[in-house]
Amino acid sequence: MSGTIKETLSKAAIFLWMTVGLCYVFLKLPAAVGFNDKELARMVVLHLPCAYVAVIMAFVSGWHAIAYLKKRVLLSDGKAANAASLAALFCLLTTVTGAFFAKVQWGDYWNWDPRQTSVFLLLLIYAAYFVLRASIEDEEKRAAVSAVYMLFAVVMTPLLGYFIPKAMPQSLHPKMASFDSNYRMAIYVFMLPPMLWLTLWIYGLSVRIEKLRLAKLERDL
């Protein structure tokens, strides 16, 4: 089977999987337990997978940052930067879906809840990463500095995204809310896998583009 056919089938499978998942979420999934608005709390099924994908792509970026520091291959820097872009995107989507969830549950889009505040700080860390990259013209110096900074961002991602806000005593996020098997299926079967698959497909395309850019750069030297 040719690569084009495989890619087409992969995209079709992602679309079908995501469609089935969304239909399950909005047509089949029962009301959530432990939330003020049990019907609209279904939004958490979209919110949590975005957070998981953000963490996964942060670790992918960190992996390639380490690879660059070890072997000084510019492609590793490009892979780290592209993964960081997707991590930042899904961090932003986590913030947006969380804000809508906050409006539904607590009456305001932004409440300065520890989780909201920590994810906002994480967004600032990612923003600083891209500003740092844009401020350095030399490719090798930019790659080295960015790799070191990205390792810091990777450490802060789970700390600010989960551990630090979880340790805070005052939080609007419900601590006793439970998800039954329907919610676990919606999150871990219908939403997270196709969302991650789609993200990795986009990541693969971005890496191909980076390879072409570096090849052109070598030809021009």
PDB file of C-alpha atoms in Angstrom:
ATOM      1  CA  MET A   1       0.000   0.000   0.000  1.00  0.00           C
ATOM      2  CA  SER A   2       1.438   3.369  -1.007  1.00  0.00           C
ATOM      3  CA  GLY A   3       2.232   6.101   1.496  1.00  0.00           C
ATOM      4  CA  THR A   4      -0.440   8.390   0.045  1.00  0.00           C
ATOM      5  CA  ILE A   5      -3.179   5.786   0.475  1.00  0.00           C
ATOM      6  CA  LYS A   6      -2.028   5.051   4.036  1.00  0.00           C
ATOM      7  CA  GLU A   7      -2.062   8.743   4.874  1.00  0.00           C
ATOM      8  CA  THR A   8      -5.544   9.158   3.396  1.00  0.00           C
ATOM      9  CA  LEU A   9      -6.863   6.184   5.343  1.00  0.00           C
ATOM     10  CA  SER A  10      -5.240   7.514   8.517  1.00  0.00           C
ATOM     11  CA  LYS A  11      -6.916  10.896   8.110  1.00  0.00           C
ATOM     12  CA  ALA A  12     -10.256   9.210   7.396  1.00  0.00           C
ATOM     13  CA  ALA A  13      -9.866   7.030  10.505  1.00  0.00           C
ATOM     14  CA  ILE A  14      -9.063  10.066  12.671  1.00  0.00           C
ATOM     15  CA  PHE A  15     -12.106  11.930  11.323  1.00  0.00           C
ATOM     16  CA  LEU A  16     -14.406   8.920  11.849  1.00  0.00           C
ATOM     17  CA  TRP A  17     -13.072   8.250  15.351  1.00  0.00           C
ATOM     18  CA  MET A  18     -13.470  11.890  16.359  1.00  0.00           C
ATOM     19  CA  THR A  19     -16.982  12.041  14.870  1.00  0.00           C
ATOM     20  CA  VAL A  20     -18.083   8.930  16.743  1.00  0.00           C
ATOM     21  CA  GLY A  21     -16.540  10.345  19.910  1.00  0.00           C
ATOM     22  CA  LEU A  22     -18.351  13.673  19.642  1.00  0.00           C
ATOM     23  CA  CYS A  23     -21.646  11.902  18.931  1.00  0.00           C
ATOM     24  CA  TYR A  24     -21.106   9.753  22.016  1.00  0.00           C
ATOM     25  CA  VAL A  25     -20.302  12.809  24.150  1.00  0.00           C
ATOM     26  CA  PHE A  26     -23.295  14.914  23.088  1.00  0.00           C
ATOM     27  CA  LEU A  27     -25.911  12.199  22.459  1.00  0.00           C
ATOM     28  CA  LYS A  28     -25.072   9.270  24.732  1.00  0.00           C
ATOM     29  CA  LEU A  29     -22.987  10.476  27.673  1.00  0.00           C
ATOM     30  CA  PRO A  30     -25.053  10.830  30.884  1.00  0.00           C
ATOM     31  CA  ALA A  31     -25.000  13.890  33.120  1.00  0.00           C
ATOM     32  CA  ALA A  32     -21.874  14.291  35.280  1.00  0.00           C
ATOM     33  CA  VAL A  33     -21.961  13.593  39.005  1.00  0.00           C
ATOM     34  CA  GLY A  34     -20.573  16.098  41.504  1.00  0.00           C
ATOM     35  CA  PHE A  35     -20.885  19.273  39.403  1.00  0.00           C
ATOM     36  CA  ASN A  36     -23.262  22.225  39.711  1.00  0.00           C
ATOM     37  CA  ASP A  37     -24.511  21.928  36.141  1.00  0.00           C
ATOM     38  CA  LYS A  38     -24.511  18.204  35.494  1.00  0.00           C
ATOM     39  CA  GLU A  39     -25.530  18.489  31.843  1.00  0.00           C
ATOM     40  CA  LEU A  40     -23.027  21.109  30.660  1.00  0.00           C
ATOM     41  CA  ALA A  41     -20.231  19.560  32.713  1.00  0.00           C
ATOM     42  CA  ARG A  42     -19.745  17.216  29.746  1.00  0.00           C
ATOM     43  CA  MET A  43     -17.329  19.898  28.528  1.00  0.00           C
ATOM     44  CA  VAL A  44     -14.726  18.309  30.823  1.00  0.00           C
ATOM     45  CA  VAL A  45     -14.498  15.496  28.264  1.00  0.00           C
ATOM     46  CA  LEU A  46     -12.953  18.003  25.842  1.00  0.00           C
ATOM     47  CA  HIS A  47     -10.999  19.883  28.512  1.00  0.00           C
ATOM     48  CA  LEU A  48      -8.981  17.015  29.992  1.00  0.00           C
ATOM     49  CA  PRO A  49      -7.705  15.497  26.704  1.00  0.00           C
ATOM     50  CA  CYS A  50      -6.366  18.928  25.691  1.00  0.00           C
ATOM     51  CA  ALA A  51      -4.385  19.036  28.936  1.00  0.00           C
ATOM     52  CA  TYR A  52      -3.033  15.512  28.409  1.00  0.00           C
ATOM     53  CA  VAL A  53      -1.943  16.259  24.837  1.00  0.00           C
ATOM     54  CA  ALA A  54      -0.230  19.464  26.007  1.00  0.00           C
ATOM     55  CA  VAL A  55       1.828  17.489  28.537  1.00  0.00           C
ATOM     56  CA  ILE A  56       2.680  14.745  26.036  1.00  0.00           C
ATOM     57  CA  MET A  57       3.888  17.218  23.406  1.00  0.00           C
ATOM     58  CA  ALA A  58       5.915  19.071  26.045  1.00  0.00           C
ATOM     59  CA  PHE A  59       7.767  15.845  26.820  1.00  0.00           C
ATOM     60  CA  VAL A  60       8.254  15.198  23.090  1.00  0.00           C
ATOM     61  CA  SER A  61       9.809  18.660  22.839  1.00  0.00           C
ATOM     62  CA  GLY A  62      12.020  17.997  25.851  1.00  0.00           C
ATOM     63  CA  TRP A  63      13.176  14.689  24.371  1.00  0.00           C
ATOM     64  CA  HIS A  64      14.358  16.403  21.191  1.00  0.00           C
ATOM     65  CA  ALA A  65      15.879  19.279  23.179  1.00  0.00           C
ATOM     66  CA  ILE A  66      18.057  16.731  24.980  1.00  0.00           C
ATOM     67  CA  ALA A  67      18.869  15.106  21.633  1.00  0.00           C
ATOM     68  CA  TYR A  68      20.080  18.457  20.305  1.00  0.00           C
ATOM     69  CA  LEU A  69      22.261  19.114  23.338  1.00  0.00           C
ATOM     70  CA  LYS A  70      23.843  15.673  22.899  1.00  0.00           C
ATOM     71  CA  LYS A  71      24.478  15.643  19.131  1.00  0.00           C
ATOM     72  CA  ARG A  72      24.008  19.290  18.020  1.00  0.00           C
ATOM     73  CA  VAL A  73      21.839  18.336  15.025  1.00  0.00           C
ATOM     74  CA  LEU A  74      19.627  21.234  13.919  1.00  0.00           C
ATOM     75  CA  LEU A  75      16.780  18.909  12.951  1.00  0.00           C
ATOM     76  CA  SER A  76      16.424  17.968  16.627  1.00  0.00           C
ATOM     77  CA  ASP A  77      16.007  21.661  17.431  1.00  0.00           C
ATOM     78  CA  GLY A  78      13.315  21.941  14.773  1.00  0.00           C
ATOM     79  CA  LYS A  79      11.512  18.908  16.169  1.00  0.00           C
ATOM     80  CA  ALA A  80      11.686  20.381  19.675  1.00  0.00           C
ATOM     81  CA  ALA A  81      10.344  23.746  18.502  1.00  0.00           C
ATOM     82  CA  ASN A  82       7.467  22.195  16.531  1.00  0.00           C
ATOM     83  CA  ALA A  83       6.482  19.992  19.464  1.00  0.00           C
ATOM     84  CA  ALA A  84       6.640  23.030  21.758  1.00  0.00           C
ATOM     85  CA  SER A  85       4.295  24.889  19.400  1.00  0.00           C
ATOM     86  CA  LEU A  86       1.723  22.123  19.691  1.00  0.00           C
ATOM     87  CA  ALA A  87       2.194  21.923  23.457  1.00  0.00           C
ATOM     88  CA  ALA A  88       1.541  25.660  23.689  1.00  0.00           C
ATOM     89  CA  LEU A  89      -1.510  25.361  21.410  1.00  0.00           C
ATOM     90  CA  PHE A  90      -3.089  22.639  23.538  1.00  0.00           C
ATOM     91  CA  CYS A  91      -2.179  24.517  26.693  1.00  0.00           C
ATOM     92  CA  LEU A  92      -4.147  27.446  25.241  1.00  0.00           C
ATOM     93  CA  LEU A  93      -7.055  25.127  24.338  1.00  0.00           C
ATOM     94  CA  THR A  94      -6.973  23.787  27.894  1.00  0.00           C
ATOM     95  CA  THR A  95      -7.239  27.355  29.175  1.00  0.00           C
ATOM     96  CA  VAL A  96     -10.106  28.239  26.821  1.00  0.00           C
ATOM     97  CA  THR A  97     -12.157  25.110  27.502  1.00  0.00           C
ATOM     98  CA  GLY A  98     -11.449  25.557  31.206  1.00  0.00           C
ATOM     99  CA  ALA A  99     -12.719  29.141  31.034  1.00  0.00           C
ATOM    100  CA  PHE A 100     -15.989  28.006  29.441  1.00  0.00           C
ATOM    101  CA  PHE A 101     -16.275  25.270  32.051  1.00  0.00           C
ATOM    102  CA  ALA A 102     -15.733  27.899  34.773  1.00  0.00           C
ATOM    103  CA  LYS A 103     -18.512  30.053  33.289  1.00  0.00           C
ATOM    104  CA  VAL A 104     -20.868  27.090  33.328  1.00  0.00           C
ATOM    105  CA  GLN A 105     -19.991  25.972  36.849  1.00  0.00           C
ATOM    106  CA  TRP A 106     -19.035  29.128  38.763  1.00  0.00           C
ATOM    107  CA  GLY A 107     -20.576  32.027  36.842  1.00  0.00           C
ATOM    108  CA  ASP A 108     -17.388  33.664  35.491  1.00  0.00           C
ATOM    109  CA  TYR A 109     -14.937  32.764  32.750  1.00  0.00           C
ATOM    110  CA  TRP A 110     -11.993  33.654  34.985  1.00  0.00           C
ATOM    111  CA  ASN A 111     -11.903  33.194  38.776  1.00  0.00           C
ATOM    112  CA  TRP A 112      -8.138  33.178  39.463  1.00  0.00           C
ATOM    113  CA  ASP A 113      -8.547  29.628  40.657  1.00  0.00           C
ATOM    114  CA  PRO A 114      -5.135  27.988  41.359  1.00  0.00           C
ATOM    115  CA  ARG A 115      -5.474  25.778  38.283  1.00  0.00           C
ATOM    116  CA  GLN A 116      -6.452  28.678  36.037  1.00  0.00           C
ATOM    117  CA  THR A 117      -3.616  30.801  37.373  1.00  0.00           C
ATOM    118  CA  SER A 118      -0.999  28.061  37.051  1.00  0.00           C
ATOM    119  CA  VAL A 119      -1.957  27.261  33.446  1.00  0.00           C
ATOM    120  CA  PHE A 120      -1.832  30.978  32.637  1.00  0.00           C
ATOM    121  CA  LEU A 121       1.720  31.077  34.033  1.00  0.00           C
ATOM    122  CA  LEU A 122       2.539  28.062  31.885  1.00  0.00           C
ATOM    123  CA  LEU A 123       1.297  29.920  28.813  1.00  0.00           C
ATOM    124  CA  LEU A 124       3.627  32.795  29.700  1.00  0.00           C
ATOM    125  CA  ILE A 125       6.527  30.336  29.926  1.00  0.00           C
ATOM    126  CA  TYR A 126       5.780  29.034  26.438  1.00  0.00           C
ATOM    127  CA  ALA A 127       5.366  32.577  25.105  1.00  0.00           C
ATOM    128  CA  ALA A 128       8.796  33.458  26.516  1.00  0.00           C
ATOM    129  CA  TYR A 129      10.240  30.407  24.731  1.00  0.00           C
ATOM    130  CA  PHE A 130       9.099  31.656  21.329  1.00  0.00           C
ATOM    131  CA  VAL A 131      10.170  35.236  22.070  1.00  0.00           C
ATOM    132  CA  LEU A 132      13.590  33.870  23.027  1.00  0.00           C
ATOM    133  CA  ARG A 133      13.866  31.944  19.770  1.00  0.00           C
ATOM    134  CA  ALA A 134      12.850  34.975  17.742  1.00  0.00           C
ATOM    135  CA  SER A 135      15.451  37.151  19.451  1.00  0.00           C
ATOM    136  CA  ILE A 136      18.484  35.005  18.472  1.00  0.00           C
ATOM    137  CA  GLU A 137      19.538  35.012  14.816  1.00  0.00           C
ATOM    138  CA  ASP A 138      22.363  32.468  14.897  1.00  0.00           C
ATOM    139  CA  GLU A 139      20.806  29.021  14.327  1.00  0.00           C
ATOM    140  CA  GLU A 140      23.163  27.012  16.542  1.00  0.00           C
ATOM    141  CA  LYS A 141      23.137  29.489  19.413  1.00  0.00           C
ATOM    142  CA  ARG A 142      19.334  29.726  19.208  1.00  0.00           C
ATOM    143  CA  ALA A 143      19.036  25.953  19.229  1.00  0.00           C
ATOM    144  CA  ALA A 144      21.301  25.559  22.279  1.00  0.00           C
ATOM    145  CA  VAL A 145      19.645  28.297  24.335  1.00  0.00           C
ATOM    146  CA  SER A 146      16.175  27.121  23.342  1.00  0.00           C
ATOM    147  CA  ALA A 147      16.960  23.526  24.289  1.00  0.00           C
ATOM    148  CA  VAL A 148      18.068  24.508  27.789  1.00  0.00           C
ATOM    149  CA  TYR A 149      15.011  26.740  28.266  1.00  0.00           C
ATOM    150  CA  MET A 150      12.706  24.003  26.953  1.00  0.00           C
ATOM    151  CA  LEU A 151      13.951  21.598  29.598  1.00  0.00           C
ATOM    152  CA  PHE A 152      12.867  24.152  32.197  1.00  0.00           C
ATOM    153  CA  ALA A 153       9.450  24.442  30.488  1.00  0.00           C
ATOM    154  CA  VAL A 154       9.071  20.644  30.435  1.00  0.00           C
ATOM    155  CA  VAL A 155       9.663  20.445  34.186  1.00  0.00           C
ATOM    156  CA  MET A 156       7.194  23.272  34.838  1.00  0.00           C
ATOM    157  CA  THR A 157       4.446  21.755  32.648  1.00  0.00           C
ATOM    158  CA  PRO A 158       3.361  18.956  35.025  1.00  0.00           C
ATOM    159  CA  LEU A 159       4.227  21.049  38.092  1.00  0.00           C
ATOM    160  CA  LEU A 160       2.037  24.015  37.103  1.00  0.00           C
ATOM    161  CA  GLY A 161      -0.512  21.915  35.251  1.00  0.00           C
ATOM    162  CA  TYR A 162      -1.179  19.410  38.003  1.00  0.00           C
ATOM    163  CA  PHE A 163       0.994  19.064  41.108  1.00  0.00           C
ATOM    164  CA  ILE A 164       1.195  22.653  42.424  1.00  0.00           C
ATOM    165  CA  PRO A 165      -2.526  23.540  42.005  1.00  0.00           C
ATOM    166  CA  LYS A 166      -3.527  20.151  43.425  1.00  0.00           C
ATOM    167  CA  ALA A 167      -1.561  20.979  46.586  1.00  0.00           C
ATOM    168  CA  MET A 168      -3.335  24.330  47.002  1.00  0.00           C
ATOM    169  CA  PRO A 169      -6.063  24.136  49.683  1.00  0.00           C
ATOM    170  CA  GLN A 170      -8.384  26.734  48.130  1.00  0.00           C
ATOM    171  CA  SER A 171      -9.700  25.694  44.730  1.00  0.00           C
ATOM    172  CA  LEU A 172     -13.024  25.847  42.959  1.00  0.00           C
ATOM    173  CA  HIS A 173     -12.209  22.615  41.173  1.00  0.00           C
ATOM    174  CA  PRO A 174     -14.269  19.846  42.792  1.00  0.00           C
ATOM    175  CA  LYS A 175     -12.131  17.345  44.676  1.00  0.00           C
ATOM    176  CA  MET A 176     -14.885  14.773  45.224  1.00  0.00           C
ATOM    177  CA  ALA A 177     -16.284  14.662  41.683  1.00  0.00           C
ATOM    178  CA  SER A 178     -16.169  11.183  40.218  1.00  0.00           C
ATOM    179  CA  PHE A 179     -16.343   9.881  36.668  1.00  0.00           C
ATOM    180  CA  ASP A 180     -18.185   6.678  35.943  1.00  0.00           C
ATOM    181  CA  SER A 181     -17.235   4.219  33.206  1.00  0.00           C
ATOM    182  CA  ASN A 182     -19.105   6.279  30.586  1.00  0.00           C
ATOM    183  CA  TYR A 183     -16.932   9.327  31.261  1.00  0.00           C
ATOM    184  CA  ARG A 184     -13.744   7.323  31.380  1.00  0.00           C
ATOM    185  CA  MET A 185     -14.671   5.774  28.042  1.00  0.00           C
ATOM    186  CA  ALA A 186     -15.463   9.198  26.559  1.00  0.00           C
ATOM    187  CA  ILE A 187     -12.145  10.677  27.718  1.00  0.00           C
ATOM    188  CA  TYR A 188      -9.718   7.795  27.249  1.00  0.00           C
ATOM    189  CA  VAL A 189     -11.293   5.949  24.309  1.00  0.00           C
ATOM    190  CA  PHE A 190     -13.325   8.379  22.217  1.00  0.00           C
ATOM    191  CA  MET A 191     -11.548  11.728  22.660  1.00  0.00           C
ATOM    192  CA  LEU A 192      -7.921  11.412  23.798  1.00  0.00           C
ATOM    193  CA  PRO A 193      -6.646   8.838  21.240  1.00  0.00           C
ATOM    194  CA  PRO A 194      -7.930  10.582  18.067  1.00  0.00           C
ATOM    195  CA  MET A 195      -6.936  13.993  19.435  1.00  0.00           C
ATOM    196  CA  LEU A 196      -3.409  12.738  20.119  1.00  0.00           C
ATOM    197  CA  TRP A 197      -3.291  10.934  16.759  1.00  0.00           C
ATOM    198  CA  LEU A 198      -4.311  14.113  14.954  1.00  0.00           C
ATOM    199  CA  THR A 199      -1.708  16.097  16.876  1.00  0.00           C
ATOM    200  CA  LEU A 200       1.065  13.655  16.005  1.00  0.00           C
ATOM    201  CA  TRP A 201       0.012  13.717  12.349  1.00  0.00           C
ATOM    202  CA  ILE A 202       0.260  17.521  12.334  1.00  0.00           C
ATOM    203  CA  TYR A 203       3.597  17.213  14.112  1.00  0.00           C
ATOM    204  CA  GLY A 204       4.850  14.822  11.438  1.00  0.00           C
ATOM    205  CA  LEU A 205       3.911  17.303   8.723  1.00  0.00           C
ATOM    206  CA  SER A 206       5.717  20.117  10.530  1.00  0.00           C
ATOM    207  CA  VAL A 207       8.853  17.968  10.831  1.00  0.00           C
ATOM    208  CA  ARG A 208       8.754  17.287   7.075  1.00  0.00           C
ATOM    209  CA  ILE A 209       8.593  21.008   6.420  1.00  0.00           C
ATOM    210  CA  GLU A 210      11.522  21.560   8.775  1.00  0.00           C
ATOM    211  CA  LYS A 211      13.570  18.946   6.914  1.00  0.00           C
ATOM    212  CA  LEU A 212      12.890  20.738   3.620  1.00  0.00           C
ATOM    213  CA  ARG A 213      13.881  24.078   5.179  1.00  0.00           C
ATOM    214  CA  LEU A 214      17.156  22.695   6.478  1.00  0.00           C
ATOM    215  CA  ALA A 215      17.909  20.995   3.161  1.00  0.00           C
ATOM    216  CA  LYS A 216      17.361  24.287   1.350  1.00  0.00           C
ATOM    217  CA  LEU A 217      19.574  26.041   3.871  1.00  0.00           C
ATOM    218  CA  GLU A 218      22.384  23.570   3.210  1.00  0.00           C
ATOM    219  CA  ARG A 219      22.071  24.025  -0.562  1.00  0.00           C
ATOM    220  CA  ASP A 220      22.267  27.805  -0.200  1.00  0.00           C
ATOM    221  CA  LEU A 221      25.473  27.665   1.857  1.00  0.00           C
TER     222      LEU A 221
END
